[in-house]
Short mmCIF file of C-alpha atoms in Angstrom, two decimals:
data_model
loop_
_atom_site.label_atom_id
_atom_site.label_comp_id
_atom_site.label_asym_id
_atom_site.label_seq_id
_atom_site.Cartn_x
_atom_site.Cartn_y
_atom_site.Cartn_z
CA MET A 1 13.94 -24.98 -31.54
CA SER A 2 14.16 -27.22 -34.55
CA ASP A 3 11.09 -28.77 -36.17
CA ASP A 4 11.71 -32.13 -34.48
CA GLN A 5 12.14 -30.52 -31.08
CA TYR A 6 8.95 -28.51 -31.39
CA ARG A 7 7.03 -31.57 -32.60
CA LEU A 8 7.79 -33.29 -29.30
CA ILE A 9 6.44 -30.48 -27.17
CA GLU A 10 3.63 -29.08 -29.32
CA PRO A 11 0.89 -31.55 -28.21
CA LEU A 12 1.58 -30.67 -24.57
CA ILE A 13 0.98 -26.95 -24.96
CA PRO A 14 -2.52 -26.11 -23.66
CA SER A 15 -4.97 -24.82 -26.20
CA ALA A 16 -6.54 -21.39 -25.99
CA LYS A 17 -9.51 -20.89 -23.72
CA PRO A 18 -12.90 -21.15 -25.45
CA GLY A 19 -14.60 -17.89 -26.22
CA GLY A 20 -13.08 -14.49 -26.72
CA ARG A 21 -10.40 -13.64 -29.22
CA PRO A 22 -8.50 -16.47 -30.89
CA ARG A 23 -4.90 -16.97 -29.85
CA SER A 24 -2.57 -14.81 -31.92
CA THR A 25 0.72 -15.67 -30.20
CA ASP A 26 3.03 -18.15 -31.87
CA MET A 27 3.75 -20.70 -29.15
CA ARG A 28 7.01 -21.76 -30.79
CA ARG A 29 8.36 -18.23 -30.71
CA LEU A 30 7.08 -17.84 -27.16
CA LEU A 31 9.05 -20.89 -26.00
CA ASP A 32 12.10 -19.68 -27.91
CA ALA A 33 11.84 -16.36 -26.07
CA LEU A 34 11.71 -18.12 -22.68
CA PHE A 35 14.69 -20.32 -23.53
CA TYR A 36 16.59 -17.25 -24.72
CA MET A 37 15.85 -15.35 -21.52
CA VAL A 38 16.90 -18.18 -19.20
CA ARG A 39 20.00 -18.90 -21.27
CA THR A 40 21.25 -15.31 -21.52
CA GLY A 41 19.95 -14.05 -18.18
CA CYS A 42 18.36 -10.94 -19.67
CA GLN A 43 15.44 -9.14 -18.05
CA TRP A 44 11.90 -9.35 -19.32
CA ARG A 45 12.06 -5.86 -20.80
CA HIS A 46 15.31 -6.61 -22.59
CA LEU A 47 13.94 -9.43 -24.75
CA PRO A 48 14.48 -8.71 -28.46
CA PRO A 49 11.34 -7.04 -29.82
CA PRO A 50 9.13 -8.43 -32.60
CA PRO A 51 9.54 -9.98 -35.09
CA ALA A 52 12.29 -11.91 -33.28
CA PHE A 53 10.09 -12.79 -30.30
CA PRO A 54 6.60 -11.84 -29.12
CA PRO A 55 6.32 -8.67 -27.00
CA TRP A 56 7.80 -9.14 -23.56
CA PRO A 57 4.48 -8.50 -21.70
CA THR A 58 2.96 -11.38 -23.67
CA VAL A 59 5.87 -13.69 -22.85
CA CYS A 60 5.72 -12.77 -19.14
CA ARG A 61 1.94 -13.18 -18.99
CA ASP A 62 1.91 -16.60 -20.64
CA PHE A 63 4.85 -17.79 -18.54
CA ARG A 64 2.99 -16.98 -15.33
CA ALA A 65 -0.26 -18.42 -16.68
CA PHE A 66 1.49 -21.70 -17.50
CA LEU A 67 3.10 -21.65 -14.05
CA GLU A 68 -0.25 -21.33 -12.28
CA ALA A 69 -1.76 -24.06 -14.48
CA GLY A 70 1.11 -26.48 -13.79
CA VAL A 71 2.12 -26.68 -17.45
CA TRP A 72 5.87 -26.54 -16.80
CA ASP A 73 5.74 -29.44 -14.36
CA ALA A 74 3.62 -31.45 -16.79
CA LEU A 75 6.08 -30.82 -19.63
CA ARG A 76 9.02 -31.85 -17.48
CA HIS A 77 7.29 -35.03 -16.32
CA HIS A 78 6.29 -36.00 -19.86
CA LEU A 79 9.82 -35.54 -21.20
CA VAL A 80 11.37 -37.53 -18.35
CA VAL A 81 9.02 -40.43 -19.11
CA MET A 82 9.93 -40.25 -22.80
CA LEU A 83 13.65 -40.28 -22.01
CA ARG A 84 13.28 -43.29 -19.72
CA ALA A 85 11.19 -45.23 -22.25
CA GLY A 86 13.01 -48.07 -23.92
CA ARG A 87 15.70 -48.34 -21.25
CA PRO A 88 15.92 -50.76 -18.34
CA ARG A 89 14.10 -49.09 -15.48
CA SER A 90 16.19 -48.18 -12.50
CA ASN A 91 13.64 -47.55 -9.77
CA SER A 92 15.62 -45.02 -7.81
CA PHE A 93 16.34 -41.35 -7.93
CA GLY A 94 19.31 -39.46 -6.57
CA ARG A 95 18.52 -36.56 -4.29
CA HIS A 96 20.61 -33.45 -4.10
CA PRO A 97 23.00 -33.35 -1.15
CA ARG A 98 22.39 -29.89 0.36
CA HIS A 99 23.20 -27.18 -2.15
CA PRO A 100 22.86 -23.60 -0.87
CA GLU A 101 21.87 -20.94 -3.31
CA HIS A 102 23.39 -17.53 -3.53
CA GLN A 103 22.98 -14.55 -1.24
CA ASN A 104 20.51 -11.85 -2.10
CA ASP A 105 19.83 -8.51 -0.45
CA GLY A 106 17.11 -5.98 -0.98
CA LYS A 107 14.61 -8.16 -2.84
CA ARG A 108 11.18 -9.29 -1.84
CA GLY A 109 10.24 -12.90 -1.37
CA ALA A 110 11.16 -15.65 1.04
CA ARG A 111 14.63 -15.11 2.49
CA GLY A 112 16.38 -16.43 5.55
CA PHE A 113 19.68 -17.11 7.27
CA ASP A 114 21.19 -20.47 8.14
CA ALA A 115 23.43 -19.89 11.17
CA THR A 116 25.08 -23.30 10.84
CA LYS A 117 26.22 -22.91 7.23
CA LYS A 118 26.38 -19.10 7.32
CA ILE A 119 24.06 -18.89 4.32
CA LYS A 120 21.82 -15.92 3.69
CA GLY A 121 19.10 -16.03 1.07
CA ARG A 122 17.66 -19.25 -0.29
CA LYS A 123 18.43 -22.91 -0.78
CA ARG A 124 17.58 -24.98 -3.81
CA HIS A 125 17.02 -28.74 -3.65
CA ILE A 126 16.55 -30.94 -6.68
CA ALA A 127 15.79 -34.58 -7.37
CA VAL A 128 17.05 -36.30 -10.50
CA ASP A 129 16.73 -39.77 -11.93
CA THR A 130 19.69 -42.08 -12.37
CA SER A 131 20.48 -40.42 -15.73
CA GLY A 132 20.58 -36.96 -14.19
CA PHE A 133 17.33 -35.53 -15.56
CA LEU A 134 15.24 -33.30 -13.33
CA VAL A 135 12.18 -34.83 -11.69
CA GLY A 136 11.61 -32.36 -8.84
CA VAL A 137 12.84 -29.01 -7.56
CA LEU A 138 12.17 -27.07 -4.35
CA VAL A 139 13.31 -23.55 -3.49
CA HIS A 140 12.87 -22.20 0.04
CA ALA A 141 14.36 -19.74 2.49
CA ALA A 142 17.77 -20.54 3.94
CA ASP A 143 16.49 -20.58 7.53
CA ILE A 144 14.61 -23.84 6.79
CA GLN A 145 16.83 -26.82 7.49
CA ASP A 146 17.57 -29.34 4.75
CA THR A 147 15.95 -32.23 6.59
CA ASP A 148 12.77 -30.25 7.25
CA SER A 149 12.27 -29.50 3.54
CA ALA A 150 12.97 -33.02 2.31
CA GLY A 151 9.43 -34.23 2.98
CA ALA A 152 7.86 -31.58 0.73
CA LEU A 153 10.12 -32.50 -2.18
CA LEU A 154 9.61 -36.23 -1.72
CA THR A 155 5.84 -35.72 -1.64
CA ARG A 156 5.97 -33.94 -5.01
CA ILE A 157 8.02 -36.73 -6.54
CA LYS A 158 5.92 -39.57 -5.16
CA ARG A 159 2.73 -38.11 -6.63
CA LEU A 160 4.18 -38.28 -10.14
CA TYR A 161 6.24 -41.47 -9.79
CA CYS A 162 4.13 -43.71 -7.62
CA TRP A 163 6.22 -46.76 -8.57
CA LEU A 164 9.37 -45.26 -7.04
CA PRO A 165 10.65 -47.54 -4.24
CA ALA A 166 13.99 -45.96 -3.21
CA ILE A 167 16.01 -42.75 -3.21
CA PHE A 168 19.68 -41.98 -2.73
CA ALA A 169 20.66 -39.11 -0.47
CA ASP A 170 23.59 -37.48 1.28
CA SER A 171 24.45 -38.33 4.87
CA ILE A 172 22.92 -35.06 6.12
CA TYR A 173 19.48 -36.53 5.31
CA ASN A 174 19.95 -39.43 7.69
CA ARG A 175 17.67 -37.71 10.21
CA MET A 176 14.32 -38.45 11.78
CA PRO A 177 12.21 -36.00 9.65
CA VAL A 178 13.49 -37.57 6.42
CA LEU A 179 13.10 -41.11 7.74
CA LEU A 180 9.54 -40.33 8.79
CA ALA A 181 8.71 -38.85 5.37
CA CYS A 182 10.15 -41.91 3.62
CA PHE A 183 8.14 -44.19 5.90
CA LEU A 184 4.88 -42.36 5.16
CA LEU A 185 5.58 -42.36 1.41
CA ALA A 186 6.73 -46.01 1.31
CA LEU A 187 10.24 -45.09 0.18
CA THR A 188 13.55 -46.72 1.03
CA LEU A 189 16.23 -44.21 1.98
CA ILE A 190 19.74 -45.18 0.86
CA ILE A 191 22.48 -42.97 2.29
CA VAL A 192 25.50 -42.47 0.04
CA ARG A 193 28.47 -41.57 2.22
CA ARG A 194 31.73 -39.98 1.23
CA ILE A 195 34.56 -42.38 0.46
CA ASP A 196 37.64 -42.02 2.65
CA GLY A 197 40.85 -41.21 0.89
CA GLY A 198 42.94 -38.33 -0.36
CA GLY A 199 42.29 -36.30 -3.48
CA PHE A 200 39.23 -36.28 -5.68
CA ILE A 201 37.07 -39.39 -5.41
CA LEU A 202 33.96 -39.87 -7.50
CA VAL A 203 31.09 -40.63 -5.13
CA PRO A 204 28.62 -43.13 -6.66
CA ARG A 205 25.05 -41.94 -7.27
CA ARG A 206 25.89 -38.36 -6.24
CA TRP A 207 27.87 -37.23 -9.26
CA VAL A 208 24.75 -37.23 -11.47
CA VAL A 209 23.27 -34.48 -9.32
CA GLU A 210 26.44 -32.41 -9.49
CA ARG A 211 26.52 -32.92 -13.26
CA PHE A 212 23.01 -31.54 -13.52
CA PHE A 213 24.04 -28.45 -11.57
CA GLY A 214 26.90 -28.14 -14.04
CA TRP A 215 24.33 -28.13 -16.84
CA LEU A 216 22.30 -25.44 -15.07
CA GLY A 217 25.45 -23.38 -14.54
CA ARG A 218 25.50 -22.66 -18.27
CA TRP A 219 22.14 -20.87 -17.99
CA ARG A 220 22.90 -17.35 -16.77
CA ARG A 221 19.43 -16.74 -15.38
CA LEU A 222 20.11 -19.53 -12.88
CA SER A 223 23.64 -18.47 -11.97
CA LYS A 224 22.33 -16.26 -9.16
CA ASP A 225 19.09 -15.83 -7.24
CA TYR A 226 17.45 -13.22 -9.45
CA GLU A 227 13.82 -14.17 -8.80
CA GLU A 228 11.59 -12.65 -6.15
CA ARG A 229 9.20 -15.59 -5.78
CA THR A 230 10.23 -19.14 -5.01
CA ASP A 231 7.71 -20.66 -7.43
CA VAL A 232 9.12 -18.54 -10.27
CA ALA A 233 12.64 -19.65 -9.34
CA GLU A 234 11.51 -23.27 -9.51
CA ALA A 235 9.82 -22.66 -12.88
CA MET A 236 12.98 -21.10 -14.34
CA GLY A 237 14.97 -24.21 -13.45
CA THR A 238 12.21 -26.38 -14.90
CA VAL A 239 12.27 -24.44 -18.20
CA ALA A 240 16.03 -24.99 -18.47
CA ALA A 241 15.57 -28.72 -17.77
CA ILE A 242 12.86 -28.92 -20.44
CA ARG A 243 15.20 -27.41 -23.02
CA ILE A 244 17.97 -29.84 -22.09
CA MET A 245 15.68 -32.85 -22.41
CA ILE A 246 14.19 -31.68 -25.71
CA ARG A 247 17.65 -31.47 -27.24
CA ARG A 248 18.49 -34.91 -25.93
CA LEU A 249 15.33 -36.46 -27.37
CA ALA A 250 15.71 -34.87 -30.81
CA HIS A 251 19.46 -35.39 -31.11
CA PRO A 252 20.46 -36.55 -34.63
CA LYS A 253 22.39 -39.54 -33.27
CA ARG A 254 19.40 -40.85 -31.33
CA LYS A 255 18.19 -44.11 -32.83
CA ARG A 256 14.53 -43.17 -32.89
CA LEU A 257 12.47 -40.09 -32.26
CA PRO A 258 9.73 -40.75 -29.68
CA SER A 259 6.14 -40.22 -30.62
CA ALA A 260 4.69 -36.91 -29.51
CA ASP A 261 1.62 -38.60 -28.02
CA PHE A 262 3.64 -41.10 -25.93
#
């Protein structure tokens, strides 16, 4: 990370716990190690040794500690708010239209089989804002139907963005469980249907989600279902989204650099 990029994220990194030994790990190098691992797809043990990055047990330990403390979700939420600041607010988010994740055999963790789609392994659902930045992600076994898992993802989003009045979704989500979840969360469900016609047709409101999956496709750790736990799989996608948003905020052509304590 550059100095400007780290300045944006430094105030959000939790301080060391009181008592005991003082923190000796450089948080900037720790974040660089995580971004390197997600980008290249290497294993924990294959991280370059010091002085390039901290030792891999330290990186793994702090990553899981931040995951349990909700630091990754807090960082993602803060960066999304900073990116949306100064622009006309569009009070709607596009939801991902059913995107199955890859097959996986012989690993522990939640797995399943969707007989309708012939999918074995897991599914990954995301929610993005109208600019395509990640605001929520949910990974679950493939035997859970898309409409049954929509309520859990919408609940996560509504807690962070209480002002959100509407969402855009694929036609598969025009089902009673999703309608009930939207009713309980005071959300308006807008179904975006496919446009009739031959050849490639850009579907409004849905292309931003597909573009975000194109961004994630450049991160090799996310190209396949390598993780054993669903929460770790969600955190890996969140780390990639954090890196994307940091680069966008600190881009040289951006008119102004947001304040770190926004």
